XYZ file of C-alpha atoms in Angstrom:
650
model
C -28.462 158.816 236.506
C -29.745 156.605 239.347
C -31.683 158.261 242.183
C -32.086 156.503 245.547
C -34.685 157.904 247.968
C -35.525 156.754 251.507
C -33.978 153.300 251.068
C -34.613 150.890 253.946
C -33.588 147.223 254.053
C -34.465 144.996 257.003
C -33.245 141.411 257.449
C -33.638 141.164 261.204
C -34.264 143.370 264.214
C -31.646 145.934 263.163
C -32.078 147.470 259.671
C -29.199 147.080 257.201
C -30.050 150.519 255.736
C -32.417 153.104 257.141
C -33.754 155.981 255.024
C -30.661 156.160 252.777
C -30.701 158.662 249.905
C -28.113 159.515 247.260
C -27.704 160.004 243.503
C -25.342 158.293 241.053
C -24.600 160.920 238.409
C -23.199 160.400 234.925
C -19.378 160.125 234.980
C -19.329 159.507 238.763
C -16.735 156.952 239.806
C -17.826 155.856 243.269
C -16.143 153.619 245.833
C -18.714 151.887 248.054
C -16.998 151.213 251.393
C -17.848 149.821 254.806
C -16.956 146.882 257.016
C -17.743 143.328 255.894
C -21.448 142.664 256.387
C -22.366 146.369 256.230
C -24.419 145.771 253.073
C -22.180 146.796 250.170
C -23.089 143.822 247.953
C -26.757 144.195 248.916
C -26.672 147.836 247.818
C -25.292 146.882 244.397
C -28.013 144.230 243.968
C -30.675 146.806 244.797
C -29.204 149.350 242.352
C -29.339 146.839 239.483
C -32.835 145.595 240.396
C -31.845 142.078 241.491
C -33.104 142.669 245.029
C -36.013 144.750 246.295
C -35.679 147.047 249.330
C -38.067 146.877 252.282
C -39.094 150.439 251.471
C -37.887 153.398 249.444
C -37.378 153.877 245.712
C -34.596 153.417 243.186
C -35.351 155.482 240.074
C -33.566 154.509 236.851
C -34.345 156.192 233.470
C -36.066 153.881 230.968
C -33.221 153.982 228.442
C -30.507 153.561 231.094
C -28.407 150.377 230.902
C -26.679 148.796 233.900
C -23.780 146.314 233.870
C -23.436 144.286 237.079
C -20.542 141.989 238.073
C -21.355 140.049 241.291
C -18.796 138.309 243.480
C -20.172 134.909 242.512
C -22.159 133.949 239.430
C -23.276 130.865 237.492
C -21.122 130.551 234.380
C -21.848 128.850 231.049
C -19.575 126.090 229.731
C -20.894 125.435 226.231
C -18.950 128.013 224.150
C -15.443 129.246 223.416
C -13.961 132.370 224.993
C -14.502 134.410 221.809
C -18.095 133.199 221.339
C -18.912 133.989 224.968
C -17.479 137.506 224.585
C -19.528 137.996 221.399
C -22.699 137.675 223.475
C -22.016 141.256 224.570
C -22.840 142.263 221.002
C -26.050 140.225 220.706
C -27.951 143.153 219.133
C -25.231 143.727 216.552
C -25.068 139.997 215.782
C -28.834 139.800 215.225
C -28.702 142.901 213.040
C -25.865 141.374 211.013
C -27.942 138.229 210.427
C -30.856 140.406 209.316
C -28.628 142.355 206.892
C -27.211 139.104 205.476
C -30.742 137.832 204.791
C -31.690 141.115 203.101
C -28.519 140.983 201.031
C -29.248 137.405 199.977
C -32.807 138.363 198.990
C -31.506 141.286 196.921
C -29.086 138.949 195.142
C -31.813 136.396 194.326
C -34.444 138.851 193.028
C -34.477 140.203 189.473
C -37.418 142.640 189.575
C -35.087 145.597 189.835
C -37.679 148.163 188.706
C -40.478 147.134 191.073
C -41.526 149.204 194.069
C -41.040 146.262 196.454
C -37.444 145.839 195.273
C -36.739 149.556 195.806
C -38.305 149.304 199.287
C -36.040 146.340 199.991
C -32.992 148.358 198.899
C -34.073 151.219 201.165
C -34.540 148.875 204.120
C -31.140 147.248 203.493
C -29.470 150.688 203.370
C -31.108 151.823 206.613
C -30.203 148.634 208.495
C -26.639 148.682 207.140
C -26.192 152.321 208.218
C -27.512 151.446 211.686
C -25.115 148.483 211.815
C -22.167 150.752 210.972
C -23.229 153.336 213.591
C -23.280 150.581 216.224
C -19.660 149.761 215.355
C -20.441 146.589 213.446
C -17.089 146.449 211.671
C -15.043 147.047 214.818
C -16.492 144.810 217.505
C -14.238 141.828 216.764
C -11.154 144.008 217.270
C -12.724 145.403 220.440
C -13.305 141.869 221.752
C -9.657 140.956 221.152
C -8.399 144.172 222.760
C -10.518 143.652 225.884
C -9.697 139.962 226.309
C -5.987 140.681 225.829
C -6.154 143.498 228.388
C -7.676 141.090 230.908
C -4.798 138.658 230.443
C -6.000 136.208 227.760
C -3.599 135.104 225.043
C -4.763 135.012 221.430
C -4.376 131.244 221.546
C -7.010 131.223 224.333
C -9.744 132.872 222.246
C -10.959 129.663 220.601
C -10.556 127.416 223.649
C -13.740 126.146 225.384
C -14.567 128.120 228.517
C -14.821 124.913 230.568
C -11.043 124.514 230.253
C -10.529 127.621 232.395
C -10.645 128.034 236.165
C -13.443 129.952 237.866
C -11.247 133.052 238.151
C -10.549 133.141 234.415
C -14.225 132.612 233.591
C -15.062 135.572 235.824
C -12.696 137.577 233.615
C -14.781 136.559 230.597
C -17.914 137.882 232.348
C -16.101 141.118 233.177
C -15.025 141.422 229.527
C -18.657 140.974 228.389
C -19.859 143.686 230.760
C -17.152 146.130 229.606
C -17.898 145.393 225.936
C -21.608 146.108 226.433
C -20.669 149.696 227.415
C -23.558 150.219 229.849
C -24.391 153.655 231.240
C -23.303 152.569 234.708
C -21.002 149.768 235.853
C -21.663 148.052 239.194
C -18.582 146.007 240.087
C -18.407 143.836 243.220
C -14.759 142.954 243.941
C -13.641 143.031 240.265
C -9.935 142.647 241.159
C -10.238 139.401 243.142
C -9.388 137.223 240.153
C -7.044 139.606 238.313
C -3.249 139.790 238.324
C -1.385 143.081 238.704
C -1.102 143.763 234.962
C -4.831 143.156 234.395
C -5.744 145.344 237.373
C -3.668 148.179 235.944
C -5.327 147.743 232.543
C -8.776 147.820 234.188
C -7.744 150.921 236.180
C -6.933 152.701 232.924
C -10.190 151.632 231.250
C -12.374 152.775 234.135
C -10.438 156.022 234.707
C -10.767 157.036 231.054
C -14.378 155.873 230.698
C -17.205 158.377 230.385
C -19.567 155.934 232.107
C -20.580 155.999 235.762
C -18.912 153.381 237.974
C -19.900 152.105 241.423
C -17.432 149.565 242.762
C -16.687 147.568 245.880
C -13.017 146.712 246.283
C -10.541 146.098 249.077
C -7.596 147.035 246.849
C -6.711 150.480 248.224
C -4.407 151.393 245.320
C -7.074 150.354 242.789
C -9.910 152.427 244.232
C -7.613 155.428 244.740
C -6.597 155.311 241.077
C -10.152 154.830 239.766
C -12.657 156.622 242.009
C -13.332 160.280 242.771
C -16.171 159.866 245.268
C -16.722 157.631 248.314
C -20.032 156.352 249.714
C -19.637 154.890 253.194
C -22.171 152.511 254.704
C -22.016 152.910 258.475
C -24.602 152.500 261.258
C -27.267 151.758 258.640
C -26.668 155.122 256.960
C -25.033 156.060 253.675
C -22.625 158.982 254.073
C -21.442 160.739 250.919
C -17.848 161.984 250.685
C -17.063 163.772 247.409
C -13.391 162.712 247.513
C -11.280 159.656 246.722
C -10.556 157.014 249.353
C -7.340 158.367 250.932
C -8.938 161.787 251.463
C -12.115 160.113 252.743
C -10.100 158.334 255.467
C -8.830 161.712 256.725
C -12.244 163.382 256.524
C -13.906 160.445 258.279
C -11.411 160.686 261.150
C -12.088 164.438 261.450
C -15.855 163.834 261.289
C -15.670 161.235 264.050
C -13.596 163.556 266.270
C -16.249 166.260 265.846
C -18.985 163.754 266.664
C -17.147 162.634 269.803
C -16.712 166.247 270.981
C -20.367 167.034 270.243
C -21.445 163.817 271.987
C -19.374 164.660 275.084
C -20.816 168.200 275.191
C -24.329 166.788 274.821
C -23.752 164.272 277.619
C -22.508 167.079 279.872
C -25.592 169.154 279.013
C -27.874 166.191 279.789
C -26.084 165.511 283.077
C -26.313 169.196 284.118
C -30.014 169.310 283.210
C -30.789 166.148 285.174
C -28.834 167.460 288.156
C -30.868 170.717 288.083
C -34.149 168.779 287.905
C -33.197 166.503 290.806
C -31.963 169.426 292.899
C -35.060 171.654 292.524
C -37.778 169.066 291.767
C -39.604 169.628 295.076
C -39.144 173.406 295.395
C -42.333 175.265 294.464
C -40.409 178.433 293.542
C -38.467 176.511 290.870
C -41.383 174.492 289.455
C -41.538 176.459 286.161
C -37.789 176.143 285.519
C -37.883 172.421 286.343
C -40.701 171.822 283.838
C -38.759 173.771 281.186
C -35.683 171.621 281.766
C -37.753 168.429 281.561
C -39.167 169.542 278.180
C -35.654 170.438 276.990
C -34.445 166.978 277.991
C -37.255 165.303 276.053
C -36.430 167.276 272.905
C -32.741 166.371 272.861
C -31.882 164.125 269.887
C -28.990 161.814 270.863
C -25.848 162.354 268.781
C -24.639 159.170 267.080
C -20.959 158.455 266.562
C -19.946 156.646 263.371
C -19.168 153.067 264.212
C -15.568 151.925 264.155
C -14.958 148.229 263.754
C -13.067 147.692 267.001
C -13.730 143.949 266.802
C -11.485 143.867 263.757
C -9.406 140.874 262.747
C -6.915 140.203 265.556
C -4.508 137.776 263.935
C -1.791 136.240 266.034
C 0.066 133.279 264.648
C 1.103 130.895 267.444
C 4.818 130.482 268.271
C 6.392 128.036 265.854
C 9.163 125.476 266.017
C 12.466 126.421 264.401
C 12.806 125.031 260.887
C 16.000 124.376 258.943
C 17.991 127.302 257.551
C 16.382 126.891 254.119
C 12.718 125.767 254.250
C 12.584 125.552 250.432
C 15.389 124.827 247.963
C 14.713 124.468 244.228
C 17.470 123.161 241.977
C 16.716 123.248 238.226
C 13.003 122.628 238.841
C 10.810 122.411 235.731
C 7.139 121.687 235.078
C 5.443 120.782 231.811
C 1.845 120.011 230.925
C 2.259 117.985 227.758
C 4.096 120.197 225.280
C 3.377 123.342 227.286
C 6.294 124.341 229.514
C 5.099 126.297 232.545
C 8.627 127.058 233.811
C 12.130 125.591 233.681
C 15.550 125.946 235.353
C 14.106 127.330 238.588
C 16.850 127.855 241.187
C 15.414 129.192 244.441
C 16.671 129.323 248.001
C 14.268 130.759 250.572
C 15.856 131.400 253.971
C 14.197 130.848 257.302
C 12.277 133.968 258.336
C 12.086 135.485 254.844
C 8.816 136.888 253.519
C 8.743 136.611 249.720
C 6.176 137.489 247.051
C 5.262 135.523 243.931
C 4.076 137.949 241.227
C 3.240 137.675 237.543
C 0.332 137.164 235.206
C -2.159 134.424 235.968
C -1.192 131.201 234.227
C 2.563 131.832 234.455
C 3.088 129.208 237.164
C 2.812 130.857 240.594
C 0.208 128.448 241.963
C 1.863 125.593 240.030
C 5.157 126.076 241.879
C 3.236 126.274 245.154
C 1.655 122.903 244.316
C 5.144 121.526 243.586
C 6.314 122.695 247.022
C 3.231 121.095 248.568
C 4.056 117.881 246.634
C 0.587 117.900 245.097
C 1.890 117.529 241.518
C 4.930 115.997 239.869
C 7.872 117.989 238.462
C 11.389 117.640 237.092
C 14.531 118.679 238.963
C 15.207 118.747 242.700
C 12.940 120.438 245.244
C 13.759 120.044 248.923
C 11.546 121.094 251.830
C 13.868 121.851 254.737
C 14.258 119.956 257.991
C 11.408 120.369 260.498
C 9.417 122.552 258.068
C 5.703 122.600 258.915
C 3.618 124.122 256.133
C 0.356 126.022 256.548
C -1.361 126.453 253.168
C -4.132 128.940 252.364
C -5.356 128.139 248.852
C -6.958 130.725 246.559
C -10.261 128.834 246.645
C -10.021 127.948 250.338
C -13.217 129.822 251.211
C -15.168 127.910 248.535
C -14.014 124.559 249.983
C -15.949 125.067 253.218
C -18.996 122.870 253.848
C -21.995 125.163 253.337
C -24.294 123.007 255.460
C -22.253 123.498 258.642
C -22.453 126.431 261.016
C -19.451 128.658 261.727
C -18.929 126.951 265.089
C -19.239 123.433 263.629
C -16.727 124.275 260.891
C -14.063 125.072 263.473
C -15.149 122.464 266.022
C -14.699 119.720 263.393
C -11.017 120.542 262.865
C -10.029 121.735 266.355
C -8.167 119.233 268.509
C -7.048 119.102 272.119
C -7.164 122.135 274.413
C -7.815 124.513 271.509
C -11.453 123.323 271.503
C -11.960 125.153 274.809
C -10.999 128.437 273.121
C -13.140 128.203 269.966
C -15.586 130.885 271.151
C -12.721 133.283 271.915
C -11.107 132.692 268.518
C -14.399 133.179 266.688
C -15.000 136.398 268.630
C -11.600 137.752 267.566
C -12.618 137.143 263.952
C -15.949 138.944 264.311
C -17.960 135.731 264.713
C -18.922 136.367 268.320
C -22.339 135.730 269.852
C -25.117 134.660 267.450
C -22.779 134.968 264.428
C -21.142 131.651 265.389
C -24.480 129.907 264.728
C -24.722 131.191 261.140
C -24.556 128.612 258.365
C -21.612 128.903 255.984
C -23.978 129.178 252.999
C -25.299 132.560 254.216
C -21.848 134.080 254.833
C -20.439 136.796 252.587
C -17.187 136.261 250.693
C -15.229 138.158 253.340
C -16.756 136.169 256.188
C -15.896 132.893 254.442
C -12.298 134.013 253.947
C -11.989 134.885 257.637
C -13.437 131.508 258.591
C -10.970 129.718 256.304
C -8.127 131.730 257.861
C -9.178 130.571 261.348
C -8.739 126.972 260.232
C -5.189 127.770 259.175
C -4.425 129.238 262.601
C -5.483 126.182 264.563
C -2.151 124.439 264.089
C 1.257 126.008 264.767
C 3.288 126.123 261.535
C 6.628 127.677 260.651
C 6.113 128.076 256.903
C 3.073 129.905 255.532
C 2.049 129.667 251.878
C -0.770 132.138 251.231
C -2.363 132.154 247.773
C -4.318 135.407 247.372
C -5.042 135.703 251.130
C -6.616 139.179 250.874
C -9.466 138.321 248.508
C -12.742 139.380 250.177
C -10.998 140.876 253.227
C -11.873 144.484 254.000
C -9.087 147.057 254.259
C -8.892 147.094 258.046
C -8.691 143.295 258.159
C -6.004 143.326 255.464
C -3.916 145.771 257.503
C -4.101 143.565 260.597
C -3.313 140.433 258.557
C -0.334 142.244 257.052
C 0.995 143.163 260.499
C 0.480 139.593 261.734
C 2.463 138.140 258.820
C 5.171 140.747 259.358
C 5.405 139.712 263.029
C 5.261 135.980 262.197
C 8.591 134.431 263.220
C 8.493 131.792 260.493
C 8.858 131.930 256.701
C 6.142 133.032 254.270
C 5.395 132.897 250.548
C 2.634 135.313 249.541
C 1.040 134.966 246.115
C -0.752 138.264 245.618
C -1.627 140.988 243.134
C -2.305 143.529 245.898
C 0.507 146.102 245.692
C -0.561 147.917 248.836
C -0.633 144.670 250.828
C 2.820 143.559 249.610
C 4.409 146.981 250.179
C 6.531 146.869 253.335
C 5.734 143.194 253.909
C 8.070 141.258 251.598
C 11.828 141.609 251.202
C 12.134 139.598 248.009
C 10.040 139.267 244.846
C 9.970 136.277 242.494
C 8.656 137.267 239.070
C 6.989 134.540 236.991
C 6.832 134.967 233.226
C 7.988 133.545 229.919
C 8.712 130.131 231.432
C 11.240 131.649 233.875
C 11.262 132.574 237.548
C 13.430 135.597 238.312
C 14.503 136.769 241.765
C 14.449 140.475 242.667
C 15.784 141.580 246.041
C 13.736 144.221 247.840
C 10.026 145.032 248.070
C 7.357 145.287 245.384
C 8.063 148.946 244.562
C 11.820 148.340 244.527
C 11.081 145.649 241.967
C 9.366 148.282 239.804
C 12.209 150.764 240.288
C 14.684 148.042 239.310
C 13.063 148.070 235.872
C 12.757 151.869 235.779
C 9.006 151.423 235.535
C 5.907 152.631 237.308
C 3.847 149.522 236.575
C 4.470 145.785 236.359
C 3.406 145.882 232.716
C 6.095 148.455 231.911
C 8.669 146.493 233.902
C 8.134 143.259 231.981
C 8.182 145.099 228.650
C 11.247 147.286 229.340
C 14.551 146.539 227.552
C 16.309 146.119 230.903
C 14.067 143.138 231.611
C 14.937 141.250 228.421
C 18.398 139.908 229.344
C 16.961 138.566 232.575
C 14.153 136.818 230.724
C 16.753 134.791 228.848
C 18.895 134.020 231.892
C 18.388 131.707 234.819
C 15.903 132.103 237.630
C 18.083 133.862 240.173
C 18.419 137.496 239.092
C 21.308 138.223 241.429
C 23.409 135.457 239.802
C 22.345 135.883 236.170
C 25.245 138.101 235.123
C 27.687 135.453 236.281
C 25.766 132.658 234.596
C 25.776 134.561 231.288
C 29.508 135.448 231.410
C 30.906 132.108 232.535
C 29.678 128.738 231.322
C 31.478 126.900 234.114
C 29.119 128.471 236.713
C 26.234 126.451 235.298
C 28.190 123.309 236.190
C 28.650 124.241 239.849
C 27.460 121.687 242.393
C 24.592 122.551 244.661
C 26.950 123.041 247.640
C 29.113 125.451 245.604
C 26.074 127.402 244.431
C 24.851 127.620 248.024
C 28.226 128.968 249.176
C 28.250 131.408 246.276
C 24.764 132.630 247.212
C 25.913 133.204 250.814
C 28.751 135.372 249.555
C 26.409 137.343 247.299
C 23.928 137.888 250.132
C 26.713 139.189 252.379
C 27.883 141.673 249.719
C 24.319 142.824 249.078
C 23.818 143.513 252.797
C 27.048 145.549 252.831
C 25.883 147.495 249.755
C 22.535 148.225 251.410
C 24.258 149.462 254.590
C 26.567 151.562 252.427
C 23.636 153.147 250.608
C 21.979 154.027 253.914
C 25.196 155.687 255.128
C 25.517 157.630 251.856
C 21.942 158.851 252.177
C 22.552 160.045 255.750
C 25.845 161.753 254.856
C 24.302 163.503 251.860
C 21.458 164.786 254.046
C 23.960 166.030 256.653
C 26.093 167.677 253.939
C 23.052 169.440 252.546
C 22.121 170.704 256.015
C 25.655 172.030 256.667
C 25.753 173.655 253.222
C 22.568 175.602 253.967
C 24.008 176.779 257.293
C 27.230 177.968 255.616
C 25.210 179.924 253.044
C 24.042 182.142 255.906
C 26.451 185.160 256.097
C 26.337 184.959 259.888
C 28.037 181.534 259.738
C 30.583 182.321 257.025
C 33.479 182.554 259.510
C 32.365 179.653 261.729
C 35.374 177.291 261.422
C 33.600 174.579 263.391
C 30.947 174.352 260.675
C 33.616 174.435 257.956
C 35.488 171.553 259.592
C 32.261 169.544 259.954
C 31.483 170.112 256.276
C 35.001 168.975 255.235
C 34.872 165.863 257.430
C 31.410 164.934 256.159
C 32.514 165.385 252.537
C 35.536 163.132 253.100
C 33.373 160.478 254.798
C 30.933 160.624 251.885
C 33.730 160.192 249.319
C 35.086 157.205 251.246
C 31.627 155.627 251.472
C 31.102 156.137 247.731
C 34.428 154.392 246.998
C 33.393 151.465 249.222
C 30.037 151.248 247.426
C 31.775 151.153 244.012
C 34.184 148.420 245.166
C 31.358 146.282 246.520
C 29.309 146.773 243.357
C 32.267 145.676 241.194
C 32.790 142.671 243.464
C 29.143 141.692 243.071
C 29.382 141.875 239.281
C 32.659 139.934 239.082
């Protein structure tokens, strides 16, 4: 276990931590939470020995091993993926080389009866047994299993690491740390570069692991599924909640209410005491009581209330000009890199005002299609950006593209134009860069602060079509919630490329699934997409039999049945397909309204049924008539639903 006692860290006038103490026990799975800049990453660096505290101790047993994944690291480019992963088994590899040398020596020698030969045999046996106990024969299979779980294909194993993006190389580092099987894992934003399937695989690995885990993550679903304890950094203190994140949120709210009540009572007591002192200060008969009250006042320890980040991200996209009815139209779009086909036959029509999600494993073409829309790369087929469409693009690496030698203010001042320059201070304040924070250099900002700064740049110009590639990376949970509400209230169109299920839930009304060279449309939100496949996870959905016919069809899931049953549909003109899509959308809206009516009628029928079960209401004809009328309305609604469903399939 790791024991932290009296930890204090000071960077400026106000300490980051002050006299913090806690213990990381074996098998603990801890979520380290707090607002951006509270010191979460600093705490992880101190726990793994990469940074020294101002005072206090961090006690780690001598034989204890720690695996640490930082947000940013320097990566090697001189090996293949498999060779890099093998570095996790450096001890086993060295032992294998030693055993091979011993084996070669045994084969070359002929003095079988000598004592030195027998000693050599004994040494070989001991080292071989140790090699087997360390899992020497299984580590290659373990490497493949871990790399596959993190999204690598078998064809990737022997590719040089310098062919991969920074996000994929971070996955290699994560794989190495997991393969080392340390006693405690310290993970700083491990999900930032993972897709949904890889996150779910990592969730399972960490949940089933017997090792201790301390992680920083802004993926609410991830930390709820993995952790069982929450350490909050607030007001320079570390507060220990022995519950998972959702329960912590409730307990923290209760704790703060208690603090507020206690603070108000204390303030009343102080005010009453001061009033007594002032009233009787100059009366000799009350001198003793006055002195007692003065001493009481001096002994009072002020009650602190846990800080709440009220300066949280206040996102408000400016009013935008009206774009055409369809900001993006894809007609048989395809993209190849040499012989590798990323996707083909993509038919996509995104309406004005729609919020859609791009989901799928990394490397399946989400960012590639975004680049096609942005006209950054070439492609085959027809892709039209609608009339008067103004695109605002937040790239996945947007925060890394900032000039590190500029201050926060200079970064915004360099891109601001016109009257907006007069409001830079106000905008920075809304994004928690008020006061002295605006004079910070970009190079000293945390990942979350850089992301917020990059988001400000996007907001400086009014746009009517947002394309956000992993916008929530490095944003804390409160900031993500406000960003989500801002996008929901945005009166333009949005494409959100994200692996964050909690962020997408309730935000998007359509999901485009990328995989197997196809792009498939699914109407509804992210969890409706899962229910469509009768699955609880994305991994199950893509592997389920119900998904297979759609993988072999065209891109638009709502039209695939027609494309499979009638070859003439594939020859429709664009105008005909557009008209057909309008008809389908109308029917789908009617079906949705029908389903809502059915749900309401069923609930009403159930309520009336319970009332009629009461003997006191058995002869109430008014209730009986209501029940009959509701049942008839339900039957009629069900018939309408069946007719519409058949019409959609025809």
